[in-house]
Amino acid sequence: GQQLNQSPQSMFIQEGEDVSMNCTSSSIFNTWLWYKQDPGEGPVLLIALYKAGELTSNGRLTAQFGITRKDSFLNISASIPSDVGIYFCAGYGGSQGNLIFGKGTKLSVKP
Amino acid sequence: DAGITQSPRYKITETGRQVTLMCHQTWSHSYMFWYRQDLGHGLRLIYYSAAADITDKGEVPDGYVVSRSKTENFPLTLESATRSQTSVYFCASRWGTADSPLHFGNGTRLTVT
């Protein structure tokens, strides 16, 4: 079946640094979604991308839908302690089945 | 407040017991889902429902039962709990249109002793 490879698995960064993470697949996706999960909470939608090449921002977060439709990127600028959590990519593939999730990127921020 | 709520937040049960996790959403979303989240496995789909009285298996359905008699409720039952079902369970819902994002509840942490 379709799979999403998310990297890196974890990141330890200093407050104020920029962060990049990505998601790749061997097959085409029609929609990319990025979620954040705080400790003890459910995932919360950050950004939704619906068109190849689309670049969308949400505050300090920017995500892009890759032009090949096989990847997506999430960037966080000037990280702060509350950015700590697990970030998940997710996508709907060409078969329009259920949402497929990456395994997540765990972000730790040192003040 | 509108949204999706799960209960209980925490549950400890013994092997062999039946336990039901509740999920209620106020958005009138047609689709509802149950996931389990375990270290190293990410989010795995247990069951989903496209509408009242329509349910379907996900990736890991064995040992679980669902029902959906009303659009807003989607309970998940472990008929005879096993230690391997110790996990965090998330309910989610979305609109029926293609590519709609999922909206998650805050989870139920279940421990089977």
PDB file of C-alpha atoms in Angstrom:
ATOM      1  CA  GLY A   1       0.000   0.000   0.000  1.00  0.00           C
ATOM      2  CA  GLN A   2       0.933   3.661  -0.066  1.00  0.00           C
ATOM      3  CA  GLN A   3       3.430   4.815   2.537  1.00  0.00           C
ATOM      4  CA  LEU A   4       4.790   8.126   3.709  1.00  0.00           C
ATOM      5  CA  ASN A   5       8.418   8.425   4.785  1.00  0.00           C
ATOM      6  CA  GLN A   6       8.826  11.294   7.226  1.00  0.00           C
ATOM      7  CA  SER A   7      12.195  12.657   8.263  1.00  0.00           C
ATOM      8  CA  PRO A   8      13.906  13.321  10.476  1.00  0.00           C
ATOM      9  CA  GLN A   9      12.488  11.088  13.194  1.00  0.00           C
ATOM     10  CA  SER A  10      13.547  13.547  15.871  1.00  0.00           C
ATOM     11  CA  MET A  11      15.221  16.932  16.176  1.00  0.00           C
ATOM     12  CA  PHE A  12      16.888  18.744  19.061  1.00  0.00           C
ATOM     13  CA  ILE A  13      17.290  22.444  18.362  1.00  0.00           C
ATOM     14  CA  GLN A  14      18.042  25.690  20.133  1.00  0.00           C
ATOM     15  CA  GLU A  15      15.305  28.266  20.619  1.00  0.00           C
ATOM     16  CA  GLY A  16      15.354  30.745  17.748  1.00  0.00           C
ATOM     17  CA  GLU A  17      16.600  28.271  15.154  1.00  0.00           C
ATOM     18  CA  ASP A  18      14.667  27.410  12.007  1.00  0.00           C
ATOM     19  CA  VAL A  19      13.377  23.864  11.508  1.00  0.00           C
ATOM     20  CA  SER A  20      12.743  21.836   8.358  1.00  0.00           C
ATOM     21  CA  MET A  21      11.101  18.462   8.022  1.00  0.00           C
ATOM     22  CA  ASN A  22       9.761  16.566   5.051  1.00  0.00           C
ATOM     23  CA  CYS A  23       7.605  13.747   3.869  1.00  0.00           C
ATOM     24  CA  THR A  24       8.150  11.652   0.756  1.00  0.00           C
ATOM     25  CA  SER A  25       6.342   8.891  -1.043  1.00  0.00           C
ATOM     26  CA  SER A  26       6.922   6.694  -4.056  1.00  0.00           C
ATOM     27  CA  SER A  27       3.377   7.390  -5.239  1.00  0.00           C
ATOM     28  CA  ILE A  28       1.389  10.508  -6.005  1.00  0.00           C
ATOM     29  CA  PHE A  29      -0.707  12.291  -3.400  1.00  0.00           C
ATOM     30  CA  ASN A  30      -3.570  14.697  -4.086  1.00  0.00           C
ATOM     31  CA  THR A  31      -3.646  16.372  -0.695  1.00  0.00           C
ATOM     32  CA  TRP A  32      -1.006  16.946   1.971  1.00  0.00           C
ATOM     33  CA  LEU A  33      -1.832  17.774   5.569  1.00  0.00           C
ATOM     34  CA  TRP A  34       0.448  18.706   8.457  1.00  0.00           C
ATOM     35  CA  TYR A  35      -0.549  18.066  12.064  1.00  0.00           C
ATOM     36  CA  LYS A  36       1.034  18.828  15.423  1.00  0.00           C
ATOM     37  CA  GLN A  37       0.524  16.707  18.511  1.00  0.00           C
ATOM     38  CA  ASP A  38       1.273  18.203  21.928  1.00  0.00           C
ATOM     39  CA  PRO A  39       2.066  15.770  24.755  1.00  0.00           C
ATOM     40  CA  GLY A  40      -1.130  14.177  26.067  1.00  0.00           C
ATOM     41  CA  GLU A  41      -3.307  15.679  23.336  1.00  0.00           C
ATOM     42  CA  GLY A  42      -4.674  14.657  19.952  1.00  0.00           C
ATOM     43  CA  PRO A  43      -3.147  15.813  16.655  1.00  0.00           C
ATOM     44  CA  VAL A  44      -4.226  19.279  15.547  1.00  0.00           C
ATOM     45  CA  LEU A  45      -4.335  20.376  11.917  1.00  0.00           C
ATOM     46  CA  LEU A  46      -1.719  23.026  11.098  1.00  0.00           C
ATOM     47  CA  ILE A  47      -1.782  23.373   7.322  1.00  0.00           C
ATOM     48  CA  ALA A  48      -3.672  21.775   4.407  1.00  0.00           C
ATOM     49  CA  LEU A  49      -2.270  21.733   0.850  1.00  0.00           C
ATOM     50  CA  TYR A  50      -4.404  20.862  -2.167  1.00  0.00           C
ATOM     51  CA  LYS A  51      -2.421  21.813  -5.278  1.00  0.00           C
ATOM     52  CA  ALA A  52       1.011  20.817  -6.565  1.00  0.00           C
ATOM     53  CA  GLY A  53       3.475  23.647  -5.983  1.00  0.00           C
ATOM     54  CA  GLU A  54       1.247  25.308  -3.378  1.00  0.00           C
ATOM     55  CA  LEU A  55       3.068  27.179  -0.614  1.00  0.00           C
ATOM     56  CA  THR A  56       0.988  28.008   2.461  1.00  0.00           C
ATOM     57  CA  SER A  57       1.869  29.789   5.693  1.00  0.00           C
ATOM     58  CA  ASN A  58       0.330  29.740   9.135  1.00  0.00           C
ATOM     59  CA  GLY A  59       2.193  32.206  11.325  1.00  0.00           C
ATOM     60  CA  ARG A  60       5.797  30.998  11.620  1.00  0.00           C
ATOM     61  CA  LEU A  61       4.937  27.763   9.812  1.00  0.00           C
ATOM     62  CA  THR A  62       5.257  27.324   6.061  1.00  0.00           C
ATOM     63  CA  ALA A  63       4.429  24.171   4.138  1.00  0.00           C
ATOM     64  CA  GLN A  64       4.811  23.272   0.492  1.00  0.00           C
ATOM     65  CA  PHE A  65       3.165  20.708  -1.763  1.00  0.00           C
ATOM     66  CA  GLY A  66       5.971  19.336  -3.952  1.00  0.00           C
ATOM     67  CA  ILE A  67       5.590  19.787  -7.704  1.00  0.00           C
ATOM     68  CA  THR A  68       6.079  16.045  -8.292  1.00  0.00           C
ATOM     69  CA  ARG A  69       3.134  15.469  -5.892  1.00  0.00           C
ATOM     70  CA  LYS A  70       5.306  12.904  -4.111  1.00  0.00           C
ATOM     71  CA  ASP A  71       6.595  15.089  -1.309  1.00  0.00           C
ATOM     72  CA  SER A  72       5.843  17.913   1.082  1.00  0.00           C
ATOM     73  CA  PHE A  73       7.903  20.105   3.389  1.00  0.00           C
ATOM     74  CA  LEU A  74       7.200  21.925   6.630  1.00  0.00           C
ATOM     75  CA  ASN A  75       9.378  24.757   7.874  1.00  0.00           C
ATOM     76  CA  ILE A  76       9.175  26.464  11.252  1.00  0.00           C
ATOM     77  CA  SER A  77      10.975  29.761  11.596  1.00  0.00           C
ATOM     78  CA  ALA A  78      12.461  31.158  14.812  1.00  0.00           C
ATOM     79  CA  SER A  79      11.410  28.217  16.981  1.00  0.00           C
ATOM     80  CA  ILE A  80      10.072  28.798  20.499  1.00  0.00           C
ATOM     81  CA  PRO A  81       9.629  26.349  23.413  1.00  0.00           C
ATOM     82  CA  SER A  82       5.922  25.813  22.674  1.00  0.00           C
ATOM     83  CA  ASP A  83       6.838  24.365  19.265  1.00  0.00           C
ATOM     84  CA  VAL A  84       7.792  21.176  21.119  1.00  0.00           C
ATOM     85  CA  GLY A  85       5.726  18.197  20.039  1.00  0.00           C
ATOM     86  CA  ILE A  86       5.335  15.620  17.314  1.00  0.00           C
ATOM     87  CA  TYR A  87       4.664  16.797  13.785  1.00  0.00           C
ATOM     88  CA  PHE A  88       2.858  14.445  11.417  1.00  0.00           C
ATOM     89  CA  CYS A  89       2.481  14.639   7.695  1.00  0.00           C
ATOM     90  CA  ALA A  90      -0.549  12.975   6.144  1.00  0.00           C
ATOM     91  CA  GLY A  91      -1.911  12.626   2.663  1.00  0.00           C
ATOM     92  CA  TYR A  92      -4.690  11.378   0.467  1.00  0.00           C
ATOM     93  CA  GLY A  93      -3.420   9.298  -2.425  1.00  0.00           C
ATOM     94  CA  GLY A  94      -4.773   8.836  -5.906  1.00  0.00           C
ATOM     95  CA  SER A  95      -7.105   6.025  -4.907  1.00  0.00           C
ATOM     96  CA  GLN A  96      -8.958   8.413  -2.527  1.00  0.00           C
ATOM     97  CA  GLY A  97      -8.792   5.891   0.271  1.00  0.00           C
ATOM     98  CA  ASN A  98      -8.279   6.804   3.912  1.00  0.00           C
ATOM     99  CA  LEU A  99      -5.751   9.356   5.076  1.00  0.00           C
ATOM    100  CA  ILE A 100      -2.214   7.981   5.249  1.00  0.00           C
ATOM    101  CA  PHE A 101       0.086   9.205   8.037  1.00  0.00           C
ATOM    102  CA  GLY A 102       3.828   9.510   8.357  1.00  0.00           C
ATOM    103  CA  LYS A 103       5.445   8.228  11.559  1.00  0.00           C
ATOM    104  CA  GLY A 104       6.081  11.738  12.863  1.00  0.00           C
ATOM    105  CA  THR A 105       8.981  14.055  13.681  1.00  0.00           C
ATOM    106  CA  LYS A 106       9.545  14.666  17.367  1.00  0.00           C
ATOM    107  CA  LEU A 107      10.761  18.217  17.959  1.00  0.00           C
ATOM    108  CA  SER A 108      12.565  19.290  21.129  1.00  0.00           C
ATOM    109  CA  VAL A 109      13.509  22.925  21.703  1.00  0.00           C
ATOM    110  CA  LYS A 110      16.161  24.030  24.177  1.00  0.00           C
ATOM    111  CA  PRO A 111      15.489  27.460  25.693  1.00  0.00           C
TER     112      PRO A 111
ATOM    113  CA  ASP B   1     -18.388  23.767  22.847  1.00  0.00           C
ATOM    114  CA  ALA B   2     -18.517  22.200  19.420  1.00  0.00           C
ATOM    115  CA  GLY B   3     -15.914  19.569  18.717  1.00  0.00           C
ATOM    116  CA  ILE B   4     -15.050  15.956  19.262  1.00  0.00           C
ATOM    117  CA  THR B   5     -14.864  14.518  22.759  1.00  0.00           C
ATOM    118  CA  GLN B   6     -13.620  11.185  23.973  1.00  0.00           C
ATOM    119  CA  SER B   7     -14.322   9.480  27.264  1.00  0.00           C
ATOM    120  CA  PRO B   8     -12.848   8.362  29.494  1.00  0.00           C
ATOM    121  CA  ARG B   9      -9.446  10.086  29.204  1.00  0.00           C
ATOM    122  CA  TYR B  10      -7.787   7.293  31.184  1.00  0.00           C
ATOM    123  CA  LYS B  11      -8.864   3.705  31.773  1.00  0.00           C
ATOM    124  CA  ILE B  12      -7.238   0.753  33.495  1.00  0.00           C
ATOM    125  CA  THR B  13      -8.822  -2.632  32.960  1.00  0.00           C
ATOM    126  CA  GLU B  14      -7.934  -6.270  33.436  1.00  0.00           C
ATOM    127  CA  THR B  15      -7.221  -8.840  30.767  1.00  0.00           C
ATOM    128  CA  GLY B  16     -10.418 -10.472  29.547  1.00  0.00           C
ATOM    129  CA  ARG B  17     -12.758  -7.650  30.505  1.00  0.00           C
ATOM    130  CA  GLN B  18     -14.958  -5.812  28.055  1.00  0.00           C
ATOM    131  CA  VAL B  19     -14.347  -2.095  27.793  1.00  0.00           C
ATOM    132  CA  THR B  20     -16.014   0.575  25.672  1.00  0.00           C
ATOM    133  CA  LEU B  21     -14.416   3.847  24.634  1.00  0.00           C
ATOM    134  CA  MET B  22     -16.796   6.636  23.726  1.00  0.00           C
ATOM    135  CA  CYS B  23     -16.558   9.254  21.002  1.00  0.00           C
ATOM    136  CA  HIS B  24     -18.988  12.098  20.372  1.00  0.00           C
ATOM    137  CA  GLN B  25     -18.786  14.856  17.757  1.00  0.00           C
ATOM    138  CA  THR B  26     -20.964  17.916  17.353  1.00  0.00           C
ATOM    139  CA  TRP B  27     -20.016  18.907  13.785  1.00  0.00           C
ATOM    140  CA  SER B  28     -22.393  16.448  12.054  1.00  0.00           C
ATOM    141  CA  HIS B  29     -19.380  15.015  10.213  1.00  0.00           C
ATOM    142  CA  SER B  30     -20.353  11.980   8.187  1.00  0.00           C
ATOM    143  CA  TYR B  31     -17.042  10.134   8.609  1.00  0.00           C
ATOM    144  CA  MET B  32     -15.679   8.946  11.943  1.00  0.00           C
ATOM    145  CA  PHE B  33     -12.505   6.977  12.695  1.00  0.00           C
ATOM    146  CA  TRP B  34     -10.732   5.116  15.466  1.00  0.00           C
ATOM    147  CA  TYR B  35      -6.927   5.033  15.609  1.00  0.00           C
ATOM    148  CA  ARG B  36      -4.482   3.587  18.065  1.00  0.00           C
ATOM    149  CA  GLN B  37      -1.107   5.195  18.652  1.00  0.00           C
ATOM    150  CA  ASP B  38       1.862   3.149  19.806  1.00  0.00           C
ATOM    151  CA  LEU B  39       5.576   3.960  19.947  1.00  0.00           C
ATOM    152  CA  GLY B  40       7.241   2.872  16.761  1.00  0.00           C
ATOM    153  CA  HIS B  41       3.972   2.337  14.908  1.00  0.00           C
ATOM    154  CA  GLY B  42       2.542   5.820  14.616  1.00  0.00           C
ATOM    155  CA  LEU B  43      -1.217   6.103  14.087  1.00  0.00           C
ATOM    156  CA  ARG B  44      -2.928   2.936  12.930  1.00  0.00           C
ATOM    157  CA  LEU B  45      -6.515   2.834  11.752  1.00  0.00           C
ATOM    158  CA  ILE B  46      -8.753   0.373  13.584  1.00  0.00           C
ATOM    159  CA  TYR B  47     -12.218   1.023  12.146  1.00  0.00           C
ATOM    160  CA  TYR B  48     -14.031   3.788  10.354  1.00  0.00           C
ATOM    161  CA  SER B  49     -17.568   4.742   9.472  1.00  0.00           C
ATOM    162  CA  ALA B  50     -18.839   6.670   6.464  1.00  0.00           C
ATOM    163  CA  ALA B  51     -22.316   7.259   7.925  1.00  0.00           C
ATOM    164  CA  ALA B  52     -24.710   5.922  10.528  1.00  0.00           C
ATOM    165  CA  ASP B  53     -24.975   2.129  10.298  1.00  0.00           C
ATOM    166  CA  ILE B  54     -22.021   1.907   7.870  1.00  0.00           C
ATOM    167  CA  THR B  55     -18.718   0.717   9.297  1.00  0.00           C
ATOM    168  CA  ASP B  56     -15.580  -0.771   7.796  1.00  0.00           C
ATOM    169  CA  LYS B  57     -12.327  -2.325   8.943  1.00  0.00           C
ATOM    170  CA  GLY B  58      -9.061  -0.459   8.957  1.00  0.00           C
ATOM    171  CA  GLU B  59      -5.522  -1.737   9.286  1.00  0.00           C
ATOM    172  CA  VAL B  60      -5.777  -3.370  12.743  1.00  0.00           C
ATOM    173  CA  PRO B  61      -9.422  -4.338  13.469  1.00  0.00           C
ATOM    174  CA  ASP B  62      -8.924  -7.661  15.281  1.00  0.00           C
ATOM    175  CA  GLY B  63     -10.236  -7.673  18.846  1.00  0.00           C
ATOM    176  CA  TYR B  64     -12.345  -4.541  18.361  1.00  0.00           C
ATOM    177  CA  VAL B  65     -16.016  -3.913  17.618  1.00  0.00           C
ATOM    178  CA  VAL B  66     -17.682  -0.657  16.575  1.00  0.00           C
ATOM    179  CA  SER B  67     -21.189   0.556  16.050  1.00  0.00           C
ATOM    180  CA  ARG B  68     -22.723   3.758  14.774  1.00  0.00           C
ATOM    181  CA  SER B  69     -26.425   4.018  15.411  1.00  0.00           C
ATOM    182  CA  LYS B  70     -26.305   7.847  15.519  1.00  0.00           C
ATOM    183  CA  THR B  71     -24.199  10.150  13.355  1.00  0.00           C
ATOM    184  CA  GLU B  72     -22.625  11.874  16.348  1.00  0.00           C
ATOM    185  CA  ASN B  73     -21.487   8.800  18.293  1.00  0.00           C
ATOM    186  CA  PHE B  74     -18.945   6.127  17.402  1.00  0.00           C
ATOM    187  CA  PRO B  75     -18.123   3.845  20.350  1.00  0.00           C
ATOM    188  CA  LEU B  76     -15.237   1.386  20.227  1.00  0.00           C
ATOM    189  CA  THR B  77     -15.537  -1.849  22.232  1.00  0.00           C
ATOM    190  CA  LEU B  78     -12.788  -4.227  23.216  1.00  0.00           C
ATOM    191  CA  GLU B  79     -14.764  -7.411  23.760  1.00  0.00           C
ATOM    192  CA  SER B  80     -12.064  -9.225  25.752  1.00  0.00           C
ATOM    193  CA  ALA B  81      -9.153  -6.892  26.443  1.00  0.00           C
ATOM    194  CA  THR B  82      -5.581  -8.138  25.999  1.00  0.00           C
ATOM    195  CA  ARG B  83      -2.305  -6.570  27.125  1.00  0.00           C
ATOM    196  CA  SER B  84      -1.396  -5.900  23.490  1.00  0.00           C
ATOM    197  CA  GLN B  85      -4.352  -3.506  23.374  1.00  0.00           C
ATOM    198  CA  THR B  86      -2.670  -1.199  25.883  1.00  0.00           C
ATOM    199  CA  SER B  87      -2.397   1.976  23.837  1.00  0.00           C
ATOM    200  CA  VAL B  88      -3.621   5.516  23.315  1.00  0.00           C
ATOM    201  CA  TYR B  89      -6.824   5.557  21.281  1.00  0.00           C
ATOM    202  CA  PHE B  90      -7.879   8.514  19.175  1.00  0.00           C
ATOM    203  CA  CYS B  91     -11.234   9.183  17.617  1.00  0.00           C
ATOM    204  CA  ALA B  92     -11.418  11.482  14.601  1.00  0.00           C
ATOM    205  CA  SER B  93     -14.052  12.809  12.236  1.00  0.00           C
ATOM    206  CA  ARG B  94     -14.321  14.656   8.929  1.00  0.00           C
ATOM    207  CA  TRP B  95     -16.766  15.897   6.324  1.00  0.00           C
ATOM    208  CA  GLY B  96     -17.787  13.569   3.516  1.00  0.00           C
ATOM    209  CA  THR B  97     -16.085  15.569   0.749  1.00  0.00           C
ATOM    210  CA  ALA B  98     -12.935  14.060  -0.704  1.00  0.00           C
ATOM    211  CA  ASP B  99      -9.664  15.291   0.806  1.00  0.00           C
ATOM    212  CA  SER B 100     -11.284  16.664   3.971  1.00  0.00           C
ATOM    213  CA  PRO B 101      -8.881  16.891   6.920  1.00  0.00           C
ATOM    214  CA  LEU B 102      -9.436  14.764   9.991  1.00  0.00           C
ATOM    215  CA  HIS B 103     -10.184  16.412  13.326  1.00  0.00           C
ATOM    216  CA  PHE B 104      -9.057  14.469  16.372  1.00  0.00           C
ATOM    217  CA  GLY B 105     -10.239  14.070  19.927  1.00  0.00           C
ATOM    218  CA  ASN B 106      -7.804  14.241  22.840  1.00  0.00           C
ATOM    219  CA  GLY B 107      -7.493  10.504  23.190  1.00  0.00           C
ATOM    220  CA  THR B 108      -8.104   7.751  25.727  1.00  0.00           C
ATOM    221  CA  ARG B 109      -5.094   6.181  27.392  1.00  0.00           C
ATOM    222  CA  LEU B 110      -5.994   2.542  28.005  1.00  0.00           C
ATOM    223  CA  THR B 111      -3.928   0.206  30.157  1.00  0.00           C
ATOM    224  CA  VAL B 112      -4.734  -3.511  30.223  1.00  0.00           C
ATOM    225  CA  THR B 113      -3.190  -5.302  33.199  1.00  0.00           C
TER     226      THR B 113
END
